Short mmCIF file of C-alpha atoms and ligand atoms in Angstrom, two decimals:
data_model
loop_
_atom_site.label_atom_id
_atom_site.label_comp_id
_atom_site.label_asym_id
_atom_site.label_seq_id
_atom_site.Cartn_x
_atom_site.Cartn_y
_atom_site.Cartn_z
CA UNK A 89 26.46 -46.24 103.53
CA UNK A 90 25.11 -46.28 100.00
CA UNK A 91 21.39 -46.51 99.61
CA UNK A 92 19.51 -48.77 97.24
CA UNK A 93 16.74 -47.57 94.98
CA UNK A 94 13.62 -49.73 95.17
CA UNK A 95 10.46 -49.65 93.08
CA UNK A 96 7.46 -51.50 94.40
CA UNK A 97 3.69 -51.35 94.65
CA UNK A 98 1.95 -50.66 97.94
CA UNK A 99 -1.83 -51.12 98.08
CA UNK A 100 -1.94 -50.87 94.30
CA UNK A 101 0.10 -47.66 93.98
CA UNK A 102 3.57 -47.62 92.52
CA UNK A 103 6.08 -46.23 95.00
CA UNK A 104 9.82 -45.66 94.95
CA UNK A 105 12.17 -45.24 97.85
CA UNK A 106 15.83 -45.22 98.76
CA UNK A 107 16.86 -47.39 101.67
CA UNK A 108 19.83 -48.83 103.47
CA UNK A 109 20.00 -52.59 102.77
CA UNK A 110 19.75 -53.29 106.52
CA UNK A 111 16.37 -51.60 106.82
CA UNK A 112 13.43 -53.94 107.17
CA UNK A 113 10.30 -53.59 105.08
CA UNK A 114 8.58 -52.53 108.31
CA UNK A 115 11.09 -49.66 108.78
CA UNK A 116 10.57 -48.60 105.19
CA UNK A 117 6.77 -48.68 105.40
CA UNK A 118 6.68 -46.69 108.61
CA UNK A 119 9.61 -44.30 108.32
CA UNK A 120 9.96 -43.73 104.58
CA UNK A 121 6.45 -44.26 103.23
CA UNK A 122 4.71 -43.02 106.39
CA UNK A 123 2.34 -45.96 106.46
CA UNK A 124 2.26 -46.47 110.20
CA UNK A 125 -0.52 -49.07 110.29
CA UNK A 126 1.93 -51.95 110.54
CA UNK A 127 3.37 -51.92 114.06
CA UNK A 128 6.57 -53.18 115.57
CA UNK A 129 5.67 -55.33 118.56
CA UNK A 130 8.82 -57.43 118.71
CA UNK A 131 10.91 -57.14 115.56
CA UNK A 132 11.64 -60.86 115.63
CA UNK A 133 8.67 -62.56 113.97
CA UNK A 134 6.85 -63.50 117.15
CA UNK A 135 3.91 -61.09 117.44
CA UNK A 136 2.52 -60.46 113.96
CA UNK A 137 1.77 -56.77 114.58
CA UNK A 138 3.82 -56.01 111.46
CA UNK A 139 1.87 -58.40 109.18
CA UNK A 140 1.55 -57.40 105.53
CA UNK A 141 1.03 -59.33 102.32
CA UNK A 142 3.71 -59.64 99.67
CA UNK A 143 2.36 -60.81 96.32
CA UNK A 144 -0.67 -62.00 98.27
CA UNK A 145 1.35 -64.02 100.79
CA UNK A 146 1.10 -63.13 104.49
CA UNK A 147 4.50 -62.29 106.02
CA UNK A 148 6.04 -60.37 108.91
CA UNK A 149 7.38 -57.13 107.48
CA UNK A 150 9.96 -57.06 110.31
CA UNK A 151 11.49 -60.26 108.87
CA UNK A 152 11.90 -58.94 105.33
CA UNK A 153 14.28 -56.32 104.04
CA UNK A 154 13.06 -53.20 102.27
CA UNK A 155 15.32 -54.04 99.30
CA UNK A 156 13.49 -57.37 98.91
CA UNK A 157 10.32 -55.45 98.04
CA UNK A 158 11.69 -54.61 94.57
CA UNK A 159 9.06 -55.53 91.97
CA UNK A 160 6.63 -56.93 94.53
CA UNK A 161 3.08 -55.97 95.48
CA UNK A 162 2.73 -55.10 99.13
CA UNK A 163 -0.63 -54.99 100.92
CA UNK A 164 -0.99 -53.20 104.26
CA UNK A 165 -3.91 -52.37 106.55
CA UNK A 166 -4.14 -48.94 104.88
CA UNK A 167 -5.37 -50.68 101.73
CA UNK A 168 -8.15 -52.68 103.36
CA UNK A 169 -10.96 -50.09 103.46
CA UNK A 170 -12.31 -48.69 100.20
CA UNK A 171 -12.20 -44.95 100.75
CA UNK A 172 -14.53 -44.25 103.66
CA UNK A 173 -16.15 -47.68 103.44
CA UNK A 174 -14.72 -50.06 105.95
CA UNK A 175 -13.99 -53.67 105.03
CA UNK A 176 -16.51 -56.09 106.61
CA UNK A 177 -13.75 -57.32 108.94
CA UNK A 178 -13.12 -53.78 110.15
CA UNK A 179 -16.84 -53.24 110.77
CA UNK A 180 -17.15 -56.49 112.70
CA UNK A 181 -14.07 -55.74 114.79
CA UNK A 182 -15.76 -52.53 115.93
CA UNK A 183 -19.13 -54.22 116.45
CA UNK A 184 -17.61 -57.03 118.55
CA UNK A 185 -15.18 -54.74 120.38
CA UNK A 186 -12.44 -57.05 119.12
CA UNK A 187 -9.77 -54.53 120.02
CA UNK A 188 -8.69 -52.55 123.01
CA UNK A 189 -5.34 -50.80 122.67
CA UNK A 190 -5.34 -51.61 118.96
CA UNK A 191 -1.65 -52.38 118.51
CA UNK A 192 -2.31 -55.89 117.25
CA UNK A 193 -5.33 -54.93 115.16
CA UNK A 194 -3.72 -53.89 111.83
CA UNK A 195 -1.75 -57.13 111.74
CA UNK A 196 -4.78 -59.22 112.65
CA UNK A 197 -6.92 -57.51 110.00
CA UNK A 198 -4.30 -58.12 107.30
CA UNK A 199 -3.87 -61.72 108.46
CA UNK A 200 -7.58 -62.55 108.63
CA UNK A 201 -8.29 -60.89 105.28
CA UNK A 202 -5.63 -63.14 103.77
CA UNK A 203 -7.23 -66.16 105.48
CA UNK A 204 -10.74 -65.41 104.21
CA UNK A 205 -9.44 -64.94 100.66
CA UNK A 206 -7.86 -68.38 100.83
CA UNK A 207 -10.57 -70.07 102.85
CA UNK A 208 -13.96 -68.29 103.01
CA UNK A 209 -15.38 -70.91 105.38
CA UNK A 210 -12.79 -71.61 108.09
CA UNK A 211 -13.54 -73.50 111.27
CA UNK A 212 -12.84 -71.80 114.56
CA UNK A 213 -9.73 -73.87 115.09
CA UNK A 214 -8.48 -73.02 111.59
CA UNK A 215 -8.85 -69.32 112.46
CA UNK A 216 -7.03 -69.84 115.75
CA UNK A 217 -4.13 -71.70 114.11
CA UNK A 218 -3.91 -69.16 111.29
CA UNK A 219 -3.63 -66.40 113.91
CA UNK A 220 -1.15 -68.25 116.16
CA UNK A 221 1.52 -65.73 115.13
CA UNK A 222 -0.63 -62.70 115.96
CA UNK A 223 -0.40 -61.91 119.65
CA UNK A 224 -2.89 -59.74 121.51
CA UNK A 225 -2.21 -58.59 125.07
CA UNK A 226 -5.66 -57.12 125.63
CA UNK A 227 -8.68 -58.95 124.29
CA UNK A 228 -8.10 -62.57 125.26
CA UNK A 229 -8.71 -63.43 121.57
CA UNK A 230 -12.30 -64.58 121.97
CA UNK A 231 -13.87 -61.44 120.55
CA UNK A 232 -11.40 -61.46 117.69
CA UNK A 233 -12.29 -65.02 116.79
CA UNK A 234 -16.02 -64.32 117.00
CA UNK A 235 -15.67 -61.21 114.84
CA UNK A 236 -13.77 -63.21 112.21
CA UNK A 237 -16.25 -66.10 112.22
CA UNK A 238 -19.18 -63.70 111.85
CA UNK A 239 -17.48 -61.74 109.06
CA UNK A 240 -16.80 -64.96 107.21
CA UNK A 241 -20.45 -66.02 107.51
CA UNK A 242 -21.67 -62.63 106.34
CA UNK A 243 -19.27 -62.47 103.42
CA UNK A 244 -20.34 -65.94 102.31
CA UNK A 245 -23.98 -64.86 102.34
CA UNK A 246 -23.20 -61.69 100.42
CA UNK A 247 -21.29 -63.47 97.66
CA UNK B 101 26.38 -54.53 104.83
CA UNK B 102 26.36 -55.20 101.10
CA UNK B 103 23.26 -56.77 99.58
CA UNK B 104 23.47 -58.75 96.35
CA UNK B 105 20.75 -60.39 94.31
CA UNK B 106 22.56 -62.62 91.82
CA UNK B 107 20.72 -63.95 88.75
CA UNK B 108 22.59 -67.26 88.60
CA UNK B 109 24.17 -69.74 91.00
CA UNK B 110 27.57 -69.22 89.31
CA UNK B 111 27.34 -65.57 90.24
CA UNK B 112 26.19 -66.44 93.77
CA UNK B 113 29.09 -68.87 94.27
CA UNK B 114 31.59 -66.31 92.96
CA UNK B 115 30.20 -63.76 95.42
CA UNK B 116 30.35 -66.17 98.36
CA UNK B 117 33.86 -67.35 97.45
CA UNK B 118 35.14 -63.79 97.03
CA UNK B 119 33.40 -62.19 100.01
CA UNK B 120 35.34 -61.09 103.04
CA UNK B 121 34.02 -61.01 106.59
CA UNK B 122 30.70 -62.48 107.61
CA UNK B 123 28.64 -63.77 104.70
CA UNK B 124 25.07 -64.99 104.82
CA UNK B 125 22.69 -66.34 102.23
CA UNK B 126 19.25 -64.75 102.34
CA UNK B 127 16.55 -67.33 101.68
CA UNK B 128 13.43 -66.61 103.79
CA UNK B 129 15.43 -64.52 106.25
CA UNK B 130 13.51 -65.84 109.26
CA UNK B 131 16.75 -66.76 110.99
CA UNK B 132 19.07 -64.21 109.37
CA UNK B 133 16.89 -61.18 110.11
CA UNK B 134 16.26 -62.24 113.71
CA UNK B 135 20.03 -62.64 114.20
CA UNK B 136 20.69 -59.23 112.63
CA UNK B 137 18.05 -57.66 114.78
CA UNK B 138 19.44 -59.17 118.00
CA UNK B 139 22.97 -58.17 117.00
CA UNK B 140 24.01 -61.83 117.11
CA UNK B 141 25.31 -61.64 113.56
CA UNK B 142 25.64 -58.63 111.30
CA UNK B 143 26.66 -59.89 107.88
CA UNK B 144 29.10 -57.87 105.79
CA UNK B 145 27.71 -59.55 102.71
CA UNK B 146 24.16 -60.76 102.25
CA UNK B 147 23.36 -62.77 99.14
CA UNK B 148 19.69 -63.06 98.24
CA UNK B 149 19.25 -66.22 96.18
CA UNK B 150 15.54 -65.78 95.51
CA UNK B 151 15.95 -64.12 92.08
CA UNK B 152 17.80 -67.14 90.66
CA UNK B 153 15.53 -68.95 88.15
CA UNK B 154 14.13 -72.27 89.41
CA UNK B 155 14.66 -71.58 93.10
CA UNK B 156 10.89 -71.38 93.71
CA UNK B 157 10.00 -74.61 91.92
CA UNK B 158 8.90 -78.00 93.21
CA UNK B 159 9.33 -80.56 90.44
CA UNK B 160 9.01 -84.31 90.04
CA UNK B 161 12.36 -85.88 89.10
CA UNK B 162 12.69 -88.49 86.32
CA UNK B 163 13.01 -91.31 88.85
CA UNK B 164 9.80 -90.24 90.60
CA UNK B 165 11.37 -88.29 93.47
CA UNK B 166 11.17 -84.55 94.08
CA UNK B 167 13.44 -81.60 93.50
CA UNK B 168 12.86 -78.47 95.57
CA UNK B 169 14.41 -75.13 94.71
CA UNK B 170 16.28 -73.49 97.57
CA UNK B 171 13.74 -70.67 97.95
CA UNK B 172 10.72 -72.99 98.27
CA UNK B 173 8.85 -72.11 101.46
CA UNK B 174 6.97 -74.17 104.00
CA UNK B 175 3.67 -72.70 102.76
CA UNK B 176 4.46 -73.74 99.18
CA UNK B 177 5.29 -77.26 100.33
CA UNK B 178 2.02 -77.57 102.28
CA UNK B 179 -0.03 -76.21 99.37
CA UNK B 180 1.56 -78.55 96.83
CA UNK B 181 -1.04 -81.10 95.71
CA UNK B 182 1.28 -84.13 95.52
CA UNK B 183 4.40 -83.57 97.60
CA UNK B 184 2.57 -84.19 100.88
CA UNK B 185 1.03 -87.38 99.55
CA UNK B 186 4.52 -88.81 99.00
CA UNK B 187 6.28 -87.27 102.00
CA UNK B 188 3.68 -86.23 104.60
CA UNK B 189 6.28 -86.38 107.39
CA UNK B 190 8.62 -83.94 105.67
CA UNK B 191 5.77 -81.56 104.87
CA UNK B 192 4.30 -81.70 108.40
CA UNK B 193 7.73 -81.11 109.95
CA UNK B 194 8.28 -78.01 107.83
CA UNK B 195 4.71 -76.88 108.56
CA UNK B 196 5.40 -76.88 112.31
CA UNK B 197 7.90 -74.04 111.90
CA UNK B 198 6.62 -70.72 113.22
CA UNK B 199 3.37 -69.00 112.30
CA UNK B 200 1.47 -68.55 109.05
CA UNK B 201 3.65 -65.47 108.48
CA UNK B 202 6.89 -67.41 109.05
CA UNK B 203 5.63 -70.22 106.80
CA UNK B 204 5.30 -67.71 103.97
CA UNK B 205 9.07 -67.17 104.02
CA UNK B 206 10.90 -69.99 105.82
CA UNK B 207 12.69 -72.62 103.71
CA UNK B 208 13.84 -76.14 104.63
CA UNK B 209 17.34 -75.38 103.33
CA UNK B 210 17.52 -72.31 105.59
CA UNK B 211 16.34 -74.48 108.48
CA UNK B 212 19.14 -76.95 107.69
CA UNK B 213 21.92 -74.39 107.18
CA UNK B 214 21.04 -72.37 110.27
CA UNK B 215 22.21 -75.43 112.16
CA UNK B 216 19.85 -75.43 115.13
CA UNK B 217 19.84 -78.81 116.94
CA UNK B 218 16.07 -78.34 117.27
CA UNK B 219 15.42 -77.57 113.58
CA UNK B 220 12.12 -79.31 112.83
CA UNK B 221 12.46 -80.18 109.16
CA UNK B 222 15.92 -81.72 109.52
CA UNK B 223 15.09 -85.06 111.23
CA UNK B 224 12.23 -85.57 108.75
CA UNK B 225 14.46 -84.85 105.74
CA UNK B 226 17.15 -87.20 107.03
CA UNK B 227 14.64 -89.97 107.74
CA UNK B 228 13.28 -89.55 104.22
CA UNK B 229 16.77 -89.92 102.75
CA UNK B 230 16.83 -86.37 101.35
CA UNK B 231 19.97 -85.01 99.70
CA UNK B 232 21.25 -81.55 98.86
CA UNK B 233 23.29 -80.34 95.93
CA UNK B 234 26.29 -78.42 97.21
CA UNK B 235 27.89 -76.06 94.71
CA UNK B 236 31.21 -74.33 95.12
CA UNK B 237 33.99 -72.92 92.97
CA UNK B 238 35.08 -76.50 92.15
CA UNK B 239 31.66 -77.62 90.95
CA UNK B 240 28.69 -79.48 92.42
CA UNK B 241 28.21 -82.64 94.44
CA UNK B 242 25.18 -84.28 95.94
CA UNK B 243 25.37 -85.26 99.59
CA UNK B 244 22.88 -86.65 102.12
CA UNK B 245 21.23 -84.03 104.34
CA UNK B 246 22.62 -85.74 107.45
CA UNK B 247 26.16 -84.75 106.43
CA UNK B 248 25.40 -81.00 106.55
CA UNK B 249 25.00 -80.29 110.30
CA UNK B 250 28.17 -80.73 112.36
CA UNK B 251 27.23 -78.89 115.57
CA UNK B 252 24.99 -76.13 116.87
CA UNK B 253 25.12 -73.36 114.25
CA UNK B 254 27.78 -75.20 112.25
CA UNK B 255 27.59 -76.94 108.88
CA UNK B 256 30.05 -78.91 106.79
CA UNK B 257 29.82 -76.38 103.94
CA UNK B 258 33.25 -75.04 103.03
CA UNK B 259 33.87 -71.38 102.24
CA UNK B 260 32.42 -70.58 98.85
CA UNK B 261 29.92 -73.42 98.97
CA UNK B 262 26.17 -73.03 98.91
CA UNK B 263 23.25 -75.39 98.59
CA UNK B 264 21.61 -75.16 95.18
CA UNK B 265 18.88 -77.82 95.38
CA UNK B 266 17.13 -80.23 97.73
CA UNK B 267 15.99 -83.65 96.53
CA UNK B 268 13.68 -86.22 98.05
CA UNK B 269 13.90 -89.80 96.80
CA UNK B 270 10.99 -91.54 95.04
CA UNK B 271 8.45 -92.59 97.67
CA UNK B 272 7.82 -95.99 96.07
CA UNK B 273 5.21 -98.51 97.16
CA UNK B 274 4.03 -99.04 100.75
CA UNK B 275 6.09 -96.31 102.32
CA UNK B 276 5.13 -93.82 105.00
CA UNK B 277 6.86 -91.16 107.08
CA UNK B 278 5.89 -89.04 110.07
CA UNK B 279 7.34 -86.32 112.28
CA UNK B 280 6.26 -85.34 115.77
CA UNK B 281 7.70 -82.85 118.20
CA UNK B 282 7.00 -81.98 121.79
CA UNK B 283 6.55 -78.33 122.74
CA UNK B 284 4.91 -77.00 125.92
CA UNK B 285 2.39 -75.05 123.84
CA UNK B 286 0.39 -75.92 120.72
CA UNK B 287 2.11 -73.46 118.34
CA UNK B 288 5.06 -71.10 118.05
CA UNK B 289 7.72 -72.81 120.13
CA UNK B 290 11.01 -74.61 119.66
CA UNK B 291 11.09 -78.42 119.82
CA UNK B 292 12.05 -79.91 123.19
CA UNK B 293 12.29 -83.23 121.35
CA UNK B 294 11.55 -84.08 117.71
CA UNK B 295 11.23 -87.52 116.15
CA UNK B 296 10.93 -88.61 112.51
CA UNK B 297 10.21 -92.16 111.36
CA UNK B 298 10.21 -93.43 107.78
CA UNK B 299 9.07 -96.99 107.04
CA UNK B 300 8.50 -99.30 104.12
CA UNK B 301 6.33 -102.42 104.36
CA UNK B 302 5.67 -105.61 102.52
CA UNK B 303 2.12 -106.42 103.58
CA UNK B 304 2.29 -105.93 107.35
CA UNK B 305 6.00 -106.61 107.63
CA UNK B 306 8.50 -103.77 107.85
CA UNK B 307 11.22 -103.96 105.19
CA UNK B 308 12.94 -100.60 105.70
CA UNK B 309 13.06 -98.31 108.73
CA UNK B 310 14.77 -95.08 109.58
CA UNK B 311 14.38 -93.06 112.76
CA UNK B 312 15.94 -89.66 113.44
CA UNK B 313 15.73 -87.60 116.64
CA UNK B 314 15.99 -83.83 116.93
CA UNK B 315 16.81 -81.54 119.88
CA UNK B 316 18.34 -84.31 122.00
CA UNK B 317 21.99 -83.86 120.92
CA UNK B 318 24.17 -81.20 119.23
CA UNK B 319 22.92 -82.38 115.83
CA UNK B 320 20.05 -84.58 114.66
CA UNK B 321 20.69 -88.21 115.67
CA UNK B 322 20.20 -91.02 113.18
CA UNK B 323 19.20 -94.10 115.19
CA UNK B 324 20.74 -96.69 112.88
CA UNK B 325 19.73 -99.57 115.13
CA UNK B 326 16.05 -98.78 114.46
CA UNK B 327 16.32 -100.75 111.22
CA UNK B 328 17.66 -103.84 113.04
CA UNK B 329 14.88 -103.58 115.61
CA UNK B 330 12.04 -103.25 113.09
CA UNK B 331 12.93 -104.91 109.80
CA UNK B 332 11.34 -108.29 109.33
CA UNK B 333 8.56 -107.78 111.87
CA UNK B 334 5.21 -106.04 112.18
CA UNK B 335 4.79 -103.00 114.38
CA UNK B 336 3.60 -104.97 117.39
CA UNK B 337 4.02 -104.03 121.05
CA UNK B 338 7.48 -105.64 121.26
CA UNK B 339 8.69 -103.71 118.23
CA UNK B 340 7.36 -100.45 119.66
CA UNK B 341 9.04 -101.09 122.99
CA UNK B 342 12.32 -101.90 121.29
CA UNK B 343 12.07 -98.71 119.23
CA UNK B 344 11.23 -96.55 122.21
CA UNK B 345 14.15 -98.04 124.21
CA UNK B 346 16.48 -97.31 121.31
CA UNK B 347 15.25 -93.73 121.10
CA UNK B 348 15.90 -93.22 124.80
CA UNK B 349 19.34 -94.79 124.55
CA UNK B 350 20.31 -92.52 121.63
CA UNK B 351 19.64 -89.28 123.50
CA UNK B 352 22.44 -87.01 124.61
CA UNK B 353 20.40 -83.96 125.53
CA UNK B 354 21.05 -80.78 127.46
CA UNK B 355 19.28 -79.84 130.66
CA UNK B 356 17.61 -76.48 130.30
CA UNK B 357 14.53 -74.58 131.31
CA UNK B 358 12.47 -76.14 128.54
CA UNK B 359 13.27 -79.72 129.45
CA UNK B 360 15.45 -81.72 131.79
CA UNK B 361 17.64 -84.55 130.51
CA UNK B 362 15.27 -87.05 132.09
CA UNK B 363 12.21 -85.48 130.52
CA UNK B 364 13.76 -85.17 127.06
CA UNK B 365 14.93 -88.77 127.16
CA UNK B 366 11.55 -90.10 128.23
CA UNK B 367 9.76 -87.95 125.64
CA UNK B 368 12.00 -89.23 122.85
CA UNK B 369 10.78 -92.74 123.60
CA UNK B 370 7.13 -91.66 123.64
CA UNK B 371 7.43 -89.75 120.36
CA UNK B 372 9.26 -92.67 118.73
CA UNK B 373 6.30 -94.96 119.43
CA UNK B 374 3.73 -92.45 118.25
CA UNK B 375 5.60 -91.40 115.10
CA UNK B 376 6.22 -95.04 114.18
CA UNK B 377 2.50 -95.82 114.48
CA UNK B 378 1.61 -92.91 112.20
CA UNK B 379 4.30 -93.81 109.65
CA UNK B 380 3.10 -97.43 109.71
CA UNK B 381 -0.52 -96.53 109.08
CA UNK B 382 0.50 -94.15 106.30
CA UNK B 383 2.57 -96.92 104.72
CA UNK B 384 -0.60 -99.00 104.78
CA UNK B 385 -2.46 -96.28 102.90
CA UNK B 386 -3.82 -93.94 105.58
CA UNK B 387 -3.86 -90.36 104.38
CA UNK B 388 -4.03 -88.61 107.76
C1 FAD C 275 8.72 -66.66 115.03
C2 FAD C 275 9.64 -67.76 114.56
C3 FAD C 275 9.34 -69.06 114.87
C4 FAD C 275 10.18 -70.11 114.45
N1 FAD C 275 9.83 -71.37 114.78
C5 FAD C 275 10.64 -72.39 114.39
C6 FAD C 275 10.29 -73.74 114.70
O1 FAD C 275 9.24 -74.01 115.30
N2 FAD C 275 11.13 -74.73 114.31
C7 FAD C 275 12.28 -74.48 113.63
O2 FAD C 275 12.98 -75.43 113.28
N3 FAD C 275 12.63 -73.21 113.30
C8 FAD C 275 11.85 -72.17 113.69
N4 FAD C 275 12.20 -70.88 113.36
C9 FAD C 275 13.47 -70.62 112.69
C10 FAD C 275 13.40 -70.42 111.17
O3 FAD C 275 12.14 -69.95 110.76
C11 FAD C 275 13.73 -71.70 110.38
O4 FAD C 275 15.00 -72.17 110.74
C12 FAD C 275 13.64 -71.46 108.86
O5 FAD C 275 13.46 -72.69 108.21
C13 FAD C 275 14.86 -70.77 108.28
O6 FAD C 275 14.70 -70.67 106.87
P1 FAD C 275 14.95 -69.29 106.09
O7 FAD C 275 14.71 -69.60 104.66
O8 FAD C 275 14.15 -68.20 106.67
O9 FAD C 275 16.49 -69.08 106.39
P2 FAD C 275 17.41 -67.79 106.34
O10 FAD C 275 17.20 -66.98 107.56
O11 FAD C 275 17.27 -67.11 105.03
O12 FAD C 275 18.83 -68.52 106.41
C14 FAD C 275 19.21 -69.29 107.53
C15 FAD C 275 20.67 -69.73 107.42
O13 FAD C 275 20.84 -70.63 106.33
C16 FAD C 275 21.82 -70.16 105.43
N5 FAD C 275 21.34 -70.51 104.09
C17 FAD C 275 20.09 -70.30 103.59
N6 FAD C 275 19.98 -70.80 102.34
C18 FAD C 275 21.20 -71.32 102.05
C19 FAD C 275 21.73 -71.99 100.89
N7 FAD C 275 20.97 -72.19 99.79
N8 FAD C 275 23.02 -72.40 100.91
C20 FAD C 275 23.79 -72.20 102.03
N9 FAD C 275 23.34 -71.59 103.15
C21 FAD C 275 22.06 -71.15 103.16
C22 FAD C 275 21.94 -68.67 105.68
O14 FAD C 275 23.24 -68.19 105.37
C23 FAD C 275 21.64 -68.58 107.18
O15 FAD C 275 22.80 -68.84 107.91
C24 FAD C 275 11.36 -69.80 113.74
C25 FAD C 275 11.65 -68.48 113.41
C26 FAD C 275 10.80 -67.45 113.81
C27 FAD C 275 11.13 -66.06 113.45
S1 FES C 276 7.10 -56.86 114.89
FE1 FES C 276 7.15 -58.32 113.31
S2 FES C 276 6.39 -60.06 114.30
FE2 FES C 276 6.50 -58.68 115.94
S1 FES C 277 -5.92 -54.92 121.43
FE1 FES C 277 -4.14 -54.47 122.57
S2 FES C 277 -2.78 -55.98 121.82
FE2 FES C 277 -4.61 -56.56 120.91
#
C-alpha cells in the first residue's frame, strides 16, 4: 500500500509524515507523531476523547483521515499549556478534581478551550450542550462543569 | 483504498465514473469513517470533494434563495448570520446532528446521500423545497431533494453522478419552517420520529403548507394532504387535529428497541402539532 506524504502544522510546529490513506488523524497523531494526549475511546465519534481542533474548529480526530490534515493547523492538548505554565482550564481541573482516570480529560480540555474562545461567558447549559459529545465515565460531569464555569469567570476578570 | 482530492467537479465526476469497486465521496466523513471503522464499507476509492473551490460557501442566489456548497457543515450553517433567519427549520434540523465535534464536519448533502431513514436534515430540506444539482458525465440537472432517497442507504444517483450544490428557495414574505424530532435523550441520539413543517400565511390564513416526516418509513414521507388540510384556514384546534391525524395515517414505521410502531405513530402526530405551531409563529414574525 503506497503511503501519502502530508505536511501540516501541529500546535504551531510544521510537521511532515507519511501515512496510509485509511489511517485516521487520531492514528497519525498517536502512532506517527507520538502525541498521545488525544485518546481513542470509541473510534466512532461518540465519546470525544479524541477531540482536536482543525483550523480552529473542534472535531473528532477519529472521524478525520490523516491525509485530510494536509495544509491544516491542528491543535491538540499538548499545545494548551505554555511550557511549564498550565492553561487556566488545566489548573481549575486539578483544583476542582474534575478528573479521575483522565481518559476523557484531554478531549474535554481541547473542547472547552475552543468553547471559551468562541464564547467567553457561556451559561451552564451552553457548556453542557457544547460538551454533549464528550463522555466521562468517572466524574459525573458536575466537577467538570464547575471547573469550566469558574475558569470562564476568572479569564473574563483577567482580560 | 485510493484517496483522491480533485480540484474541480469535472475531475471528481471523471474519477467517480471511472472508478471500479466501492466508491465513496468524502465530505465530512462522519458517516463514511464510522462505516470504514466498523467494517461495514471499505471503499476502494475515496474522493474528497473539500478542495474544490466554492464547496465551502453559503451564498445568496439572484432570486433571493440560498446556494450551499457541498462541503458546508452544520456549524457553518448555524453560524451564518442570515441563513437561519430565512430557514430556521433547516438550520435547526442540521444542528441536531451529533455533537459540537460532529457539527464541525457533518454536511447536509452527506446526511442526504448516506440515505438513513432517520436523517434529520432531510425532512426539513424537503419541506423547505430544497433542490440539489446532480452532475454526471452527461452534465448537470437540478432535482428536488425528495427525489434523492429511494430506500435505506440507497439514493437515485446513477453511477458517475455526484451532488455539486444544494439550493434553498427564496423564503419570501410570511413564511416559517420548523423541525422537531423525538429522541429518548436530549442530545446525541438518532431520531425515533422527525417532523418538518413549512408554512406560508396571508395574515392569519395559511396559503401554503408542507409537512414531511422522518424515521417512520424507509424514506422521508411527504404528507401531501397536509396542504389540503391547512390551506385556507388558520392554525386552530381543528386544523391541528386534522394535521396530527394525517401525520399518524402517513406512518409506516418499524418496531424496534427505540420505538414501537404504536409509539412512533402517536409521536408523529404530537410532533406534527408542535412543529406546525412553531412554523406558524415564525411565519408571523417570531424569531425563536
Ligand atoms: C456521533 C455521531 C452522531 C450522529 N448523529 C446524527 C443525528 O443525530 N442525526 C443524523 O441525521 N445523523 C447523525 N449522524 C450521521 C452523520 O453525522 C450525518 O449523516 C452527516 O450529515 C453526514 O455528513 P458527512 O458530510 O459527514 O458525510 P460523509 O460521511 O462524508 O458522506 C456520507 C455519504 O454521502 C455520500 N456523499 C457525500 N457527499 C456527496 C456528494 N456531494 N455527492 C454524492 N454523494 C455524497 C458519501 O459517498 C457517503 O456515502 C451522526 C454521526 C455521528 C458520528
Ligand atoms: S475516539 Fe473519537 S469520538 Fe470516541
Ligand atoms: S475521568 Fe475517567 S472518563 Fe472522565
